[in-house]
Coordinates of C-alpha atoms and ligand atoms in Angstrom, one line a residue:
M15 CA 110.1 76.8 95.4
L16 CA 109.7 78.0 98.9
K17 CA 111.3 76.4 101.9
G18 CA 110.2 76.6 105.5
D19 CA 112.4 77.2 108.4
G20 CA 114.0 73.8 108.2
R21 CA 112.7 72.5 111.6
L22 CA 112.9 68.8 112.0
G23 CA 110.6 66.9 114.3
H24 CA 112.0 63.9 116.2
D25 CA 110.3 60.6 116.4
L26 CA 109.9 59.9 120.1
D27 CA 109.1 56.3 119.8
P28 CA 112.3 54.5 120.5
Q29 CA 110.6 51.1 120.1
D30 CA 110.0 51.9 116.4
R31 CA 106.9 49.7 116.6
A32 CA 104.8 50.3 113.6
P33 CA 105.3 49.6 109.9
K34 CA 105.9 53.0 108.4
D35 CA 103.3 54.2 106.0
A36 CA 104.1 55.1 102.4
C37 CA 102.8 58.7 101.9
G38 CA 99.5 60.4 101.2
V39 CA 98.7 62.3 97.9
F40 CA 96.0 64.8 97.1
G41 CA 95.1 66.8 94.1
V42 CA 92.4 69.3 93.3
W43 CA 91.3 71.1 90.2
A44 CA 88.6 73.6 91.1
P45 CA 88.5 77.2 89.8
G46 CA 86.9 79.6 92.3
E47 CA 87.7 77.4 95.3
D48 CA 90.5 78.0 97.8
V49 CA 92.5 75.1 96.5
S50 CA 95.5 75.4 98.9
K51 CA 93.1 75.1 101.9
L52 CA 91.3 72.2 100.3
T53 CA 94.7 70.5 99.8
Y54 CA 95.7 71.4 103.4
Y55 CA 92.6 69.6 104.8
G56 CA 93.0 66.7 102.4
L57 CA 96.6 66.2 103.6
Y58 CA 95.4 66.6 107.2
A59 CA 93.1 63.7 106.6
L60 CA 96.0 61.7 105.2
Q61 CA 98.5 62.6 107.9
H62 CA 98.6 59.0 109.1
R63 CA 100.2 57.9 105.8
G64 CA 103.3 60.1 106.3
Q65 CA 104.6 62.4 109.0
E66 CA 108.1 63.3 108.0
S67 CA 107.4 66.2 105.7
A68 CA 104.5 67.9 103.9
G69 CA 104.1 70.1 100.8
I70 CA 101.7 71.8 98.5
A71 CA 102.1 72.9 94.9
V72 CA 99.7 75.4 93.4
S73 CA 99.2 77.2 90.1
E74 CA 97.0 80.1 88.9
G75 CA 97.6 79.2 85.3
S76 CA 101.0 80.7 84.6
R77 CA 103.4 79.7 87.4
I78 CA 103.7 76.8 89.8
L79 CA 104.6 77.6 93.4
V80 CA 105.7 74.9 95.8
Y81 CA 105.9 75.2 99.6
K82 CA 107.2 72.2 101.6
D83 CA 109.0 71.5 104.8
M84 CA 109.9 68.8 107.3
G85 CA 107.1 68.1 109.9
L86 CA 103.4 67.4 110.2
V87 CA 101.0 69.2 107.9
A88 CA 99.9 71.5 110.7
Q89 CA 103.5 72.3 111.6
V90 CA 104.4 73.1 108.0
F91 CA 101.5 75.3 107.0
D92 CA 99.7 78.2 108.7
E93 CA 97.0 80.6 107.5
S94 CA 99.5 83.2 106.1
I95 CA 101.5 80.6 104.1
L96 CA 98.3 79.1 102.7
G97 CA 97.2 82.7 101.9
T98 CA 100.2 83.1 99.5
L99 CA 99.4 79.8 97.6
R100 CA 96.7 80.9 95.2
G101 CA 95.4 79.3 92.1
H102 CA 92.8 77.0 90.5
L103 CA 94.7 73.7 90.9
A104 CA 96.9 72.2 93.6
I105 CA 98.6 69.0 94.6
G106 CA 99.8 68.0 98.0
H107 CA 101.9 65.3 99.7
C108 CA 102.7 64.0 103.2
R109 CA 105.8 61.8 103.3
Y110 CA 107.2 58.9 105.0
S111 CA 110.6 58.2 103.3
T112 CA 110.8 54.8 101.5
T113 CA 113.4 55.9 98.9
G114 CA 115.9 58.5 99.9
S115 CA 116.6 60.0 103.3
S116 CA 114.2 62.0 105.3
V117 CA 115.6 65.4 104.4
W118 CA 114.1 68.6 103.0
E119 CA 115.5 68.0 99.5
N120 CA 113.5 64.8 99.3
A121 CA 110.2 66.3 100.5
Q122 CA 107.4 66.5 97.9
P123 CA 105.8 67.7 95.7
T124 CA 108.9 67.7 93.5
L125 CA 109.3 70.4 90.9
S126 CA 110.9 70.4 87.5
S127 CA 111.2 73.5 85.5
T128 CA 111.9 73.4 81.8
D129 CA 111.7 75.8 78.9
G130 CA 108.2 74.4 78.3
G131 CA 107.0 75.2 81.8
G132 CA 106.9 73.5 85.2
L133 CA 105.8 70.1 86.4
A134 CA 105.1 69.3 90.1
L135 CA 104.6 65.7 91.2
A136 CA 103.5 63.8 94.4
H137 CA 104.0 60.0 94.7
N138 CA 102.7 57.3 97.0
G139 CA 104.5 54.0 96.6
N140 CA 107.9 52.8 95.8
L141 CA 109.6 52.0 92.5
I142 CA 111.7 49.0 92.1
N143 CA 113.6 50.0 88.9
T144 CA 114.7 53.5 90.1
A145 CA 118.4 53.0 89.4
H146 CA 117.5 51.7 85.8
L147 CA 115.3 54.7 85.2
A148 CA 117.8 57.2 86.6
E149 CA 120.3 56.0 83.9
R150 CA 118.1 57.8 81.3
L151 CA 118.9 61.1 82.9
A152 CA 121.9 63.2 82.3
P153 CA 124.4 63.0 85.2
G154 CA 123.8 65.6 87.9
S155 CA 120.3 66.5 86.5
I156 CA 118.6 65.8 89.8
R157 CA 119.4 67.0 93.3
A158 CA 117.2 64.8 95.4
T159 CA 117.7 61.1 95.9
T160 CA 114.2 59.8 95.5
D161 CA 112.4 57.7 92.9
T162 CA 109.9 60.5 92.7
E163 CA 112.5 63.0 91.6
V164 CA 113.6 60.6 88.8
L165 CA 110.0 60.3 87.7
T166 CA 109.5 64.0 87.7
A167 CA 112.6 64.6 85.6
L168 CA 111.6 61.9 83.1
L169 CA 108.0 63.3 82.8
A170 CA 109.4 66.8 82.2
Q171 CA 112.2 65.8 79.9
D172 CA 110.3 66.2 76.6
S173 CA 108.4 69.5 76.7
S174 CA 107.7 69.4 73.0
R175 CA 104.8 66.9 73.5
P176 CA 101.7 67.0 75.8
V177 CA 102.7 65.6 79.2
E178 CA 99.9 63.0 79.1
D179 CA 101.5 61.5 75.9
V180 CA 105.0 61.5 77.6
A181 CA 103.4 59.8 80.6
A182 CA 101.5 57.2 78.6
E183 CA 104.8 56.2 77.0
L184 CA 106.9 56.4 80.1
L185 CA 104.7 54.7 82.7
P186 CA 104.7 51.2 81.2
E187 CA 108.5 51.3 81.7
V188 CA 108.1 52.2 85.4
K189 CA 108.1 49.2 87.7
G190 CA 106.8 49.1 91.3
A191 CA 104.1 50.9 93.2
Y192 CA 103.0 54.3 92.2
S193 CA 99.9 56.3 92.9
L194 CA 100.7 59.7 91.3
V195 CA 99.2 63.1 91.2
W196 CA 101.0 65.8 89.2
M197 CA 100.3 69.1 87.5
N198 CA 101.6 71.6 85.1
E199 CA 100.4 75.2 85.2
T200 CA 96.9 74.5 83.9
T201 CA 96.1 70.8 84.3
L202 CA 95.9 68.1 87.0
F203 CA 97.0 64.5 86.2
A204 CA 96.7 61.3 88.1
A205 CA 97.9 57.7 87.4
R206 CA 98.1 54.4 89.2
D207 CA 100.4 51.5 88.5
P208 CA 99.0 48.5 86.6
Q209 CA 98.9 46.5 89.8
G210 CA 97.1 49.2 91.8
I211 CA 99.2 48.4 94.8
R212 CA 98.4 51.7 96.6
P213 CA 94.9 53.2 96.6
L214 CA 93.9 56.3 94.6
V215 CA 90.4 57.6 94.2
L216 CA 88.5 60.3 92.2
G217 CA 86.0 62.6 93.8
R218 CA 83.7 65.4 92.7
L219 CA 83.3 68.9 94.1
E220 CA 80.5 71.2 93.1
R221 CA 83.0 73.2 91.1
G222 CA 85.8 70.7 90.4
W223 CA 87.5 67.5 90.9
V224 CA 89.6 65.9 93.6
V225 CA 92.1 62.9 93.6
A226 CA 93.2 61.4 96.9
S227 CA 94.9 58.4 98.4
E228 CA 91.9 57.5 100.5
T229 CA 88.1 58.1 100.4
A230 CA 88.4 59.6 103.9
A231 CA 90.2 62.6 102.4
L232 CA 87.3 63.2 100.0
D233 CA 84.8 63.2 102.9
I234 CA 86.8 65.8 104.8
V235 CA 86.8 68.3 101.9
G236 CA 83.2 67.7 101.0
A237 CA 83.8 65.8 97.8
S238 CA 81.6 62.9 96.7
F239 CA 83.3 59.6 95.8
I240 CA 83.1 58.9 92.1
R241 CA 85.3 55.8 91.7
E242 CA 88.7 54.3 92.3
I243 CA 91.3 55.2 89.6
E244 CA 91.9 52.0 87.8
P245 CA 95.2 50.2 87.9
G246 CA 97.0 51.2 84.7
E247 CA 94.8 54.3 84.2
L248 CA 95.9 57.8 83.5
L249 CA 93.6 60.8 84.1
T250 CA 93.8 64.3 82.8
I251 CA 91.6 66.9 84.5
D252 CA 91.0 70.5 83.2
E253 CA 88.2 72.8 82.1
R254 CA 87.1 70.1 79.6
G255 CA 86.5 67.7 82.5
V256 CA 88.1 64.3 83.3
R257 CA 89.6 62.3 80.5
S258 CA 90.8 58.7 81.0
R259 CA 93.3 56.7 79.0
R260 CA 94.8 53.3 79.7
F261 CA 98.6 53.1 79.6
A262 CA 98.8 49.4 80.6
P263 CA 96.4 46.5 81.1
A264 CA 95.1 46.2 84.7
E265 CA 96.6 43.4 86.8
P266 CA 95.1 44.3 90.2
K267 CA 97.2 43.4 93.3
G268 CA 96.1 45.8 96.0
C269 CA 98.1 45.9 99.2
L270 CA 96.6 43.6 101.8
F271 CA 98.3 45.6 104.5
E272 CA 96.2 48.6 103.7
Y273 CA 93.3 46.7 105.3
V274 CA 95.3 45.6 108.3
Y275 CA 96.9 48.8 109.3
L276 CA 97.7 51.5 106.7
A277 CA 94.3 52.9 105.6
R278 CA 92.1 55.0 107.9
P279 CA 89.2 53.0 109.3
D280 CA 86.7 55.4 107.7
T281 CA 88.1 54.7 104.3
T282 CA 86.5 52.4 101.7
I283 CA 88.6 50.1 99.6
A284 CA 87.0 48.1 96.7
G285 CA 83.6 49.0 98.0
R286 CA 84.2 47.7 101.6
G287 CA 84.7 49.8 104.6
V288 CA 88.1 49.3 106.3
Q289 CA 86.6 49.4 109.8
S290 CA 84.1 46.6 109.1
T291 CA 86.9 44.5 107.5
R292 CA 89.0 44.9 110.6
V293 CA 86.1 44.0 112.9
E294 CA 85.5 40.9 110.8
V295 CA 89.2 40.1 111.0
G296 CA 88.8 40.1 114.8
R297 CA 85.9 37.7 114.7
V298 CA 87.9 35.3 112.5
L299 CA 90.8 35.6 114.9
A300 CA 88.6 34.7 117.8
R301 CA 87.4 31.6 115.9
E302 CA 90.9 30.6 114.9
H303 CA 92.5 31.3 118.3
P304 CA 90.0 31.1 121.2
V305 CA 91.2 31.4 124.8
D306 CA 89.6 31.5 128.2
A307 CA 90.0 35.0 129.5
D308 CA 88.3 37.9 131.4
L309 CA 88.9 40.9 129.2
V310 CA 89.8 41.8 125.6
I311 CA 91.8 44.9 125.2
P312 CA 93.3 46.5 122.1
T313 CA 96.7 48.1 121.5
P314 CA 95.3 51.5 120.7
E315 CA 94.4 52.7 118.1
S316 CA 95.2 50.3 115.4
G317 CA 94.2 47.1 117.3
T318 CA 90.8 48.5 118.3
P319 CA 88.4 47.3 115.6
A320 CA 89.9 43.7 115.6
A321 CA 89.6 43.7 119.4
I322 CA 85.9 44.6 119.1
G323 CA 85.4 41.8 116.7
Y324 CA 87.3 39.4 118.9
A325 CA 85.2 40.3 121.9
E326 CA 81.9 40.1 119.9
Q327 CA 82.8 36.6 118.6
S328 CA 84.2 35.2 121.9
G329 CA 81.7 36.7 124.3
I330 CA 84.6 38.0 126.4
P331 CA 84.0 41.6 127.6
Y332 CA 85.8 44.4 125.7
G333 CA 87.7 47.0 127.7
Q334 CA 90.2 49.8 127.4
G335 CA 93.3 48.7 129.3
L336 CA 95.9 50.9 127.7
V337 CA 95.7 54.7 127.3
K338 CA 97.5 56.2 124.3
N339 CA 99.0 59.6 124.1
S340 CA 98.2 60.5 120.5
Y341 CA 100.4 63.6 120.6
V342 CA 103.7 62.0 121.5
G343 CA 104.6 60.7 118.0
R344 CA 106.4 63.8 116.9
T345 CA 107.7 66.7 118.8
F346 CA 110.4 69.3 118.3
I347 CA 111.9 68.5 121.7
Q348 CA 114.7 65.9 121.6
P349 CA 114.0 63.4 124.4
S350 CA 116.7 63.1 127.1
Q351 CA 118.2 59.7 127.8
T352 CA 116.1 59.3 130.9
I353 CA 112.9 60.0 128.9
R354 CA 114.0 57.6 126.1
Q355 CA 114.5 54.8 128.7
L356 CA 110.8 55.1 129.5
G357 CA 110.3 53.7 126.0
I358 CA 106.8 52.6 125.3
R359 CA 105.4 54.5 128.3
L360 CA 105.7 57.7 126.3
K361 CA 103.0 56.3 124.1
L362 CA 101.0 53.8 126.1
N363 CA 100.1 53.7 129.8
P364 CA 98.2 50.8 131.5
L365 CA 94.9 51.4 133.4
R366 CA 95.7 49.4 136.5
E367 CA 92.2 49.4 137.9
V368 CA 90.9 47.8 134.6
I369 CA 93.5 45.1 134.2
E370 CA 94.6 44.1 137.8
G371 CA 93.8 40.4 138.5
K372 CA 92.5 39.8 135.0
R373 CA 93.4 37.3 132.3
L374 CA 93.8 39.5 129.3
V375 CA 93.5 39.0 125.5
V376 CA 95.6 41.9 123.9
V377 CA 94.8 42.4 120.2
D378 CA 97.3 44.2 118.0
D379 CA 97.5 44.7 114.2
S380 CA 101.0 43.3 113.5
I381 CA 104.4 42.4 114.9
V382 CA 107.4 43.8 113.2
R383 CA 110.4 43.5 115.4
G384 CA 108.5 42.5 118.6
N385 CA 109.9 45.2 120.8
T386 CA 106.6 46.9 121.4
Q387 CA 104.6 43.8 122.2
R388 CA 107.4 42.6 124.6
A389 CA 107.2 45.9 126.4
I390 CA 103.4 45.8 126.5
V391 CA 103.3 42.3 127.9
K392 CA 105.8 43.3 130.6
M393 CA 103.9 46.5 131.4
L394 CA 100.5 44.6 131.7
R395 CA 102.0 42.0 134.0
E396 CA 103.6 44.7 136.2
A397 CA 100.1 46.4 136.3
G398 CA 98.6 43.2 137.8
A399 CA 97.4 41.1 134.8
T400 CA 97.4 37.4 135.8
E401 CA 97.7 36.1 132.1
V402 CA 98.5 37.9 128.9
H403 CA 97.3 36.3 125.6
V404 CA 98.5 38.1 122.5
R405 CA 96.4 38.0 119.3
I406 CA 97.5 39.5 116.1
S407 CA 95.2 40.6 113.3
S408 CA 97.7 39.9 110.5
P409 CA 99.7 36.8 109.7
P410 CA 103.4 36.8 110.6
V411 CA 105.3 39.6 108.6
A412 CA 108.3 37.6 107.5
W413 CA 109.3 39.4 104.3
P414 CA 110.2 43.0 103.5
C415 CA 108.0 45.2 101.4
F416 CA 109.5 46.8 98.2
Y417 CA 106.3 48.6 97.3
G418 CA 106.3 51.5 99.7
I419 CA 106.1 50.2 103.3
D420 CA 109.2 50.4 105.4
F421 CA 108.9 47.5 107.8
A422 CA 112.5 46.4 108.3
T423 CA 114.9 44.1 106.6
R424 CA 114.1 40.4 106.7
A425 CA 116.8 40.0 109.4
E426 CA 115.1 42.6 111.6
L427 CA 111.6 41.0 111.2
I428 CA 111.1 38.8 114.2
A429 CA 109.0 36.3 112.1
G430 CA 111.8 36.2 109.5
S431 CA 113.7 33.9 111.7
L432 CA 111.6 32.7 114.7
S433 CA 108.6 30.3 114.8
V434 CA 105.4 31.4 116.4
E435 CA 106.3 29.5 119.6
Q436 CA 109.7 31.2 119.7
I437 CA 108.1 34.6 119.2
R438 CA 105.6 33.9 122.1
S439 CA 108.5 33.0 124.3
S440 CA 110.5 36.1 123.3
L441 CA 107.4 38.3 124.0
G442 CA 106.8 36.6 127.4
A443 CA 103.2 36.0 126.6
D444 CA 101.1 33.1 127.9
S445 CA 99.9 32.4 124.3
L446 CA 100.2 34.0 120.9
G447 CA 97.8 33.6 117.9
Y448 CA 98.1 35.2 114.5
I449 CA 95.1 35.2 112.1
S450 CA 95.7 32.9 109.1
L451 CA 96.4 34.3 105.7
E452 CA 93.3 32.7 104.3
G453 CA 91.2 34.1 107.2
L454 CA 92.5 37.6 106.6
T455 CA 92.0 37.4 102.8
R456 CA 88.4 36.1 103.2
A457 CA 87.6 39.1 105.5
T458 CA 88.5 41.6 102.7
T459 CA 86.0 39.8 100.4
L460 CA 88.6 40.1 97.6
P461 CA 90.0 37.0 95.8
A462 CA 93.5 36.2 96.8
D463 CA 94.8 36.7 93.2
R464 CA 93.7 40.3 93.4
L465 CA 95.9 41.1 96.4
C466 CA 99.6 41.6 97.1
R467 CA 100.4 39.5 100.1
A468 CA 104.2 39.4 99.7
C469 CA 105.2 40.4 103.2
F470 CA 103.4 37.3 104.5
T471 CA 104.3 34.9 101.7
G472 CA 107.5 36.1 100.0
E473 CA 105.7 35.9 96.6
Y474 CA 106.2 39.3 95.0
P475 CA 103.6 40.2 92.4
I476 CA 106.0 42.6 90.6
P477 CA 109.3 40.6 90.3
I478 CA 112.3 42.2 92.0
E479 CA 114.6 41.9 89.0
D480 CA 117.1 44.7 89.7
D481 CA 119.2 44.1 92.8
R482 CA 119.7 47.9 93.0
V483 CA 116.7 48.3 95.3
G484 CA 116.4 49.8 98.8
K485 CA 115.8 53.0 100.5
F486 CA 119.2 54.5 99.7
V487 CA 119.6 53.2 96.1
L488 CA 120.3 56.6 94.6
E489 CA 122.4 57.8 97.5
A490 CA 124.6 54.7 97.2
Q491 CA 125.5 55.6 93.7
R492 CA 126.8 59.1 94.6
Ligands
LIG11 S1 104.5 43.5 100.5 FE1 102.9 43.7 102.1 S2 102.9 45.8 102.7 FE2 104.0 45.7 100.8 S3 102.4 46.0 99.2 FE3 102.5 43.8 99.5 S4 101.0 43.4 101.1 FE4 101.4 45.6 101.1

């Protein structure tokens, strides 16, 4: 396993505004192709799903090589590193930590070496019985503190049997959200939890196969979309093609938040484009929460499609009132106290000439703690807005996610304890409107019983039976 120079980027956003994504996974089996570069570009397309660390595992048939480090995909890899990663199959991962700290040891792909060979694994999602599963391992047998490391060790534990047989027996025991890609020296594997909480898709290259978290990653490497990997399905991909087996009945409960915020707008989920869903959400929001105003502006970028829909439906002109610095998210330079105090301005700056003297509708995707929206309202007023009406394209997030999104604890979620009117007052907005849960669900065109909506309702589709859950569950036991 190769390690980079250990550089660690610092998140410059002191407001900690966004729900943190869960990770992106990518796998390719394609003899004759430059699989490490394909994986690099696949991860590049999935960068929005995890920005703490990135890694690629590759094999030429006899040995798995893993390179991973802290930072963005483009910070971790360069031409010379990719040049050393040669083979016919590869997997890759970009991480946001939802179990275990954000440290190099917890970066992925994870690697387990046994007498029978190696096994490298990349995971999107979060398990809810990690502590229970870890009890099956000999004490001290894993170094990292992630659910993924536990899974890797369990999959590699019995090298006397084909790994797909081990997986088919193990996965029904694994509870929570998992979209997995893993490999041994010769074969690529993929599996998705029976609820299919996180997305996972299969694509076709001229000379091989690709598995990725989102369809956008297929587009970027020139793969054609074949189908979504079914909830409860296990795929084996090698020179004999793609073989499918079911390890559990499908009980689909896809994450509703993927539509609101997590997935790229150019991704397709269940046959519907994310961008068009978000625009429709904006139209519904305008019908549910109309207001007399002069201009609709988004909180860029994630509020943009819903703001377009709101403007279309309401007839109020759409404009760009906030400019986002897309590059400020991560830097190697630790901000000084003076810079930190600038807060939101590091990321967003108002366009005074657009907003001065206007009654504004500001559309955002969600409110987690409320710090960002409070800062935006203040900033817009200081820049001359006469009224600020906040519209949110998701219902109030009042419950934590145990399936791979790190929002906050219930106590930290502003909607966990305050009413909509109290939140409005806390933000300093003239009015506040959230889309209804029914309105958001209808916009996805999926029936409510096929979606996880737990962060809005508190009804968890996979029961949280073990109280040993949480990001630091394995660290707490040390
Ligand atoms: S709790 Fe919310 S964010 Fe988590 S999987 Fe369910 S819908 Fe998605």
